[in-house]
Short mmCIF file of C-alpha atoms in Angstrom, two decimals:
data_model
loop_
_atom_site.label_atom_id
_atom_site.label_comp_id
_atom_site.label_asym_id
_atom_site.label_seq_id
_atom_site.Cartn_x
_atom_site.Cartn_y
_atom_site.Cartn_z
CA UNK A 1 -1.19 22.44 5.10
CA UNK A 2 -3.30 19.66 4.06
CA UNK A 3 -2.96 16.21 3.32
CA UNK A 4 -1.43 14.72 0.02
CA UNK A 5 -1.26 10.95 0.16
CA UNK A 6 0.23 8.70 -2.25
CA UNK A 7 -1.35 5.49 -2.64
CA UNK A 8 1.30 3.34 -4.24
CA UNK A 9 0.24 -0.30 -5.33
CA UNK A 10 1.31 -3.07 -6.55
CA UNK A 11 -1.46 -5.98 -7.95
CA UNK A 12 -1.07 -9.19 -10.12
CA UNK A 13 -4.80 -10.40 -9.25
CA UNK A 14 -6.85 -7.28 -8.30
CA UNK A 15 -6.35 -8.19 -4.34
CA UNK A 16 -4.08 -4.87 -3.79
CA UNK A 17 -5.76 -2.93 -6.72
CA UNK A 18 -9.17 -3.51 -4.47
CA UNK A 19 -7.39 -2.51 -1.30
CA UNK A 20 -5.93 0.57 -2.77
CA UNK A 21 -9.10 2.22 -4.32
CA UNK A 22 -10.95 1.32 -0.63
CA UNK A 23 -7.68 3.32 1.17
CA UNK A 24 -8.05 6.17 -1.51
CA UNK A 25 -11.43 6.23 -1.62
CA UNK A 26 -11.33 6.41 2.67
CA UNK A 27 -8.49 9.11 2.25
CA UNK A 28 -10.83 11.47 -0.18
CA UNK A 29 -13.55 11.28 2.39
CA UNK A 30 -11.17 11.97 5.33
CA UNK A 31 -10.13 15.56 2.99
CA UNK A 32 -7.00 14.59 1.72
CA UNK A 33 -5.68 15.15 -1.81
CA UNK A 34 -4.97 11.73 -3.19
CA UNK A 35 -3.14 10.35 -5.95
CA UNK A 36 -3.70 6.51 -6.61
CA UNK A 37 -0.90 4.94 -8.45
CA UNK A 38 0.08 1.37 -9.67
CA UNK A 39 4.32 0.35 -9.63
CA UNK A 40 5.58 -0.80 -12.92
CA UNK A 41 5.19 -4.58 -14.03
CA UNK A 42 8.68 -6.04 -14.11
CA UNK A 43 8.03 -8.95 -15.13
CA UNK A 44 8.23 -9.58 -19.34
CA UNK A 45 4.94 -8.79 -20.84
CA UNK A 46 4.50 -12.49 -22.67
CA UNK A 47 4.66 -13.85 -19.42
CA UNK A 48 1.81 -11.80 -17.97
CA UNK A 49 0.17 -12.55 -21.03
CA UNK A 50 0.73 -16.37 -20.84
CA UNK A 51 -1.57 -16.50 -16.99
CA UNK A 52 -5.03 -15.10 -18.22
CA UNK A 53 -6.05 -14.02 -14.84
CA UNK A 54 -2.82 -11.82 -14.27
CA UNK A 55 -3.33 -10.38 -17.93
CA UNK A 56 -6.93 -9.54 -17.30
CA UNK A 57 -6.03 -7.33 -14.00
CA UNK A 58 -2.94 -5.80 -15.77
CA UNK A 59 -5.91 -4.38 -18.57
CA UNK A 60 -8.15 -3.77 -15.57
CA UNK A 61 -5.28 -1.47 -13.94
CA UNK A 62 -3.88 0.18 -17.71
CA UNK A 63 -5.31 3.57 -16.79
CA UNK A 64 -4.16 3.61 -13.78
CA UNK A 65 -0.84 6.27 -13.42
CA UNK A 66 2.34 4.15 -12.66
CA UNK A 67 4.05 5.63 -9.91
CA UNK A 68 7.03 7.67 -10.14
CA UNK A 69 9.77 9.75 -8.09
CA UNK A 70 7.31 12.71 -8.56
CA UNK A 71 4.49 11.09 -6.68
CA UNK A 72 6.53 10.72 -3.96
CA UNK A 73 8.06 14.38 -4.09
CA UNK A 74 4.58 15.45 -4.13
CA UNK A 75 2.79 13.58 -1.39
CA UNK A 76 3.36 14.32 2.14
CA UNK A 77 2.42 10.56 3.26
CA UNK A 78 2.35 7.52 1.40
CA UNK A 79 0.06 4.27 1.57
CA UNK A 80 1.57 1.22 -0.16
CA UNK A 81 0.02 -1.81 -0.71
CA UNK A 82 1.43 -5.07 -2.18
CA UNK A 83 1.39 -9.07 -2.23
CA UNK A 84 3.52 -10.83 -0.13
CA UNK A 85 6.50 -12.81 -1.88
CA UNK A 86 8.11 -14.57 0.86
CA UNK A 87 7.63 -13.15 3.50
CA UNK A 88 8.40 -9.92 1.88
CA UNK A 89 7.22 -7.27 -0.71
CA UNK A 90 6.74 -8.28 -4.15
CA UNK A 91 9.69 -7.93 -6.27
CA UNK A 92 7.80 -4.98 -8.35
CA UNK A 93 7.26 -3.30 -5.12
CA UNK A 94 10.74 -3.47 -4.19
CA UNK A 95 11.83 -2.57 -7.98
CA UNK A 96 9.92 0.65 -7.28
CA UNK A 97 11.84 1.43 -3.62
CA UNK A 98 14.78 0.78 -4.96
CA UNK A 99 14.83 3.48 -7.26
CA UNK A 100 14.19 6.37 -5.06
CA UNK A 101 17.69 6.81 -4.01
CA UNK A 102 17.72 10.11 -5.53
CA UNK A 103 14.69 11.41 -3.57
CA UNK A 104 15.81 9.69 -0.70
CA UNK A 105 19.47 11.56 -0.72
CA UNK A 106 18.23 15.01 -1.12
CA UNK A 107 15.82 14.49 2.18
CA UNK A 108 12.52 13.90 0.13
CA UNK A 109 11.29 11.05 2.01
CA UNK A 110 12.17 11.83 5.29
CA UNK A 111 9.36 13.28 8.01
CA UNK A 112 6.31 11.87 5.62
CA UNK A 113 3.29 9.52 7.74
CA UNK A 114 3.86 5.97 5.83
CA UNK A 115 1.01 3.07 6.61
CA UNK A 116 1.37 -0.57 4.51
CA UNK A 117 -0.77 -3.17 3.75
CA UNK A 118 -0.81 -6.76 2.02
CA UNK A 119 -1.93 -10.19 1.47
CA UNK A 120 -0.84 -13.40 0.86
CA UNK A 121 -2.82 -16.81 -0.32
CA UNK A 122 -2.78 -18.12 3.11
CA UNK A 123 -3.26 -16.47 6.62
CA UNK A 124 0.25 -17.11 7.81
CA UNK A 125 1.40 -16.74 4.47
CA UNK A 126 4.41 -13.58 5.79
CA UNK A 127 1.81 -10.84 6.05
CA UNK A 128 2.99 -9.37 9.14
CA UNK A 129 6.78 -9.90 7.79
CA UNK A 130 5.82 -7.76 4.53
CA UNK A 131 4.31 -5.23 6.46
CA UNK A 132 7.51 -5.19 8.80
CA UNK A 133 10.58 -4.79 5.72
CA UNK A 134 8.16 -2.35 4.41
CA UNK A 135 8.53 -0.08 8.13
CA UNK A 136 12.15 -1.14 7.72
CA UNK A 137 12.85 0.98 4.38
CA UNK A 138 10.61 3.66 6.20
CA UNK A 139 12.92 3.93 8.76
CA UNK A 140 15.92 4.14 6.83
CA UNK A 141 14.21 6.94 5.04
CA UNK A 142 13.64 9.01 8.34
CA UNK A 143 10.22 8.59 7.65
CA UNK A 144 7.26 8.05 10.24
CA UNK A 145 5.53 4.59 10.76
CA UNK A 146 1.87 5.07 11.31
CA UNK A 147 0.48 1.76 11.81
CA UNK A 148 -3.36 0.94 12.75
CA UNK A 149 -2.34 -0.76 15.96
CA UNK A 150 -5.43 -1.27 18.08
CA UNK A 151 -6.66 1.70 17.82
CA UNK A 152 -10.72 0.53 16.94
CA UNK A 153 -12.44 -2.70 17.37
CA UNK A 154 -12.24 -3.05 13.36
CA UNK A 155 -9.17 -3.96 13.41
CA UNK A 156 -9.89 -7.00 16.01
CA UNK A 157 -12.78 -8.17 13.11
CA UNK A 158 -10.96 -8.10 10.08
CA UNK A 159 -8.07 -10.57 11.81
CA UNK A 160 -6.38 -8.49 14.31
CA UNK A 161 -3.11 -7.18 12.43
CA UNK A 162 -1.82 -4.15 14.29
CA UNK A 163 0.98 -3.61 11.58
CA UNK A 164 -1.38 -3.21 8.93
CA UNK A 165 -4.53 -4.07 6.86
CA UNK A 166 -3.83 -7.75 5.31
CA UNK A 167 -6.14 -9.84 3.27
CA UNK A 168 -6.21 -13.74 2.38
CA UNK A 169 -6.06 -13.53 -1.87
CA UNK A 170 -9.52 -14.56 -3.02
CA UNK A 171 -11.64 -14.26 -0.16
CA UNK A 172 -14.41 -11.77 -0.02
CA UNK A 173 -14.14 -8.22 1.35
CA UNK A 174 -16.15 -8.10 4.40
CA UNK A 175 -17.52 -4.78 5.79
CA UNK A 176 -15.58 -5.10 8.93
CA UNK A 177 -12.56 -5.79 6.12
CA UNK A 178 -13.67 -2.32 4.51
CA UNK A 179 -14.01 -1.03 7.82
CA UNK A 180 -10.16 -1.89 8.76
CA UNK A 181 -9.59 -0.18 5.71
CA UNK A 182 -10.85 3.22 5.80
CA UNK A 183 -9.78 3.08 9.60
CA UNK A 184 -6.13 2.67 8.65
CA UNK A 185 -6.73 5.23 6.29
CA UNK A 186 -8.42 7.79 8.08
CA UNK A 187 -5.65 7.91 10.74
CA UNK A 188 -2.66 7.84 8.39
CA UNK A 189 -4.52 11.05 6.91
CA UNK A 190 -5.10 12.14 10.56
CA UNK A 191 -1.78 12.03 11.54
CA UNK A 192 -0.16 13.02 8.27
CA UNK A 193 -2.36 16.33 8.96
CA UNK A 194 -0.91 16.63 12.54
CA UNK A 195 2.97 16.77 11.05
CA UNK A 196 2.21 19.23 8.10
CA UNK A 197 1.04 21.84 10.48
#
């Protein structure tokens, strides 16, 4: 059985949509079927509208699929990727979760891989928090936490986060950043593979 991953993301300044299209693009590479998919905005359009750099990522991201119950029906393992808000996921992120109760009570969410990544303005900005109430939801879904860990010497270059792949908002993407990456990736797809069989 192979591999379809669901990379679910949410982005107000192109930090997570960057992420996401390096994990899906990783993914592809690694032979897994992958759907890339944005969470709804929740937030009222004129507001997005009134911060020019949010409005010019939310027209960047407009062909982009928004996610849905489906997606996750689909997809044998998910990827999700979103800001930090304090210390946690981004409301729009959350928005999303919440309303999978309905997939989540009929068993559709259980025994799926799930990986996480994030960023924040600052290095200790709650990256390692997010990535932790994201395993948290995972858990309550039955599902399986596959994070990077220290599993290859990328992860010590791009800043050493076991739980997952986070990035400072507005800094460069290295290539040992892109390398952390497609490593987190490539095992989430390598694993996922392992419980489909």
């Amino acid at each position: 059985m192979s591999v379809k991953l669901a990379v679910i993301y949410y982005s107000t300044y192109g930090t997570n949509d960057q992420m996401a299209a390096l994990a899906a693009e990783a993914a592809r590479a690694a032979g897994a079927e992958v759907r890339l998919r944005k969470v709804q905005e929740t937030v009222p359009e004129s507001v997005v509208a009134s911060v020019e750099a949010w409005k010019a990522q939310a027209d960047k991201m407009a062909a982009i699929p928004t996610a849905t119950a489906d997606d996750m029906e689909w997809a044998n393992a998910y990827l999700f990727s979103a800001p930090t808000r304090f210390g946690v996921q981004a409301s729009q992120m959350r928005a999303f979760i919440d309303s999978l109760g309905g997939v989540w009570a009929k068993g559709g969410l259980a025994g799926k891989a799930v990986s996480a990544m994030t960023s924040a303005q600052n290095t200790h900005g709650g990256q390692e928090a997010t990535l932790l109430s994201f395993y948290t939801t995972v858990m309550h879904w039955g599902g399986i936490v596959v994070a990077p860990g220290y599993t290859d010497q990328c992860i010590f270059k791009s800043g050493g986060n076991p739980y997952g792949y986070s990035h400072t908002m507005g800094a460069e993407f290295t290539e040992d950043d892109k390398a952390s990456i497609a490593h987190q990736a490539r095992r989430l797809v390598d694993i996922a593979g392992k419980l489909a069989r």
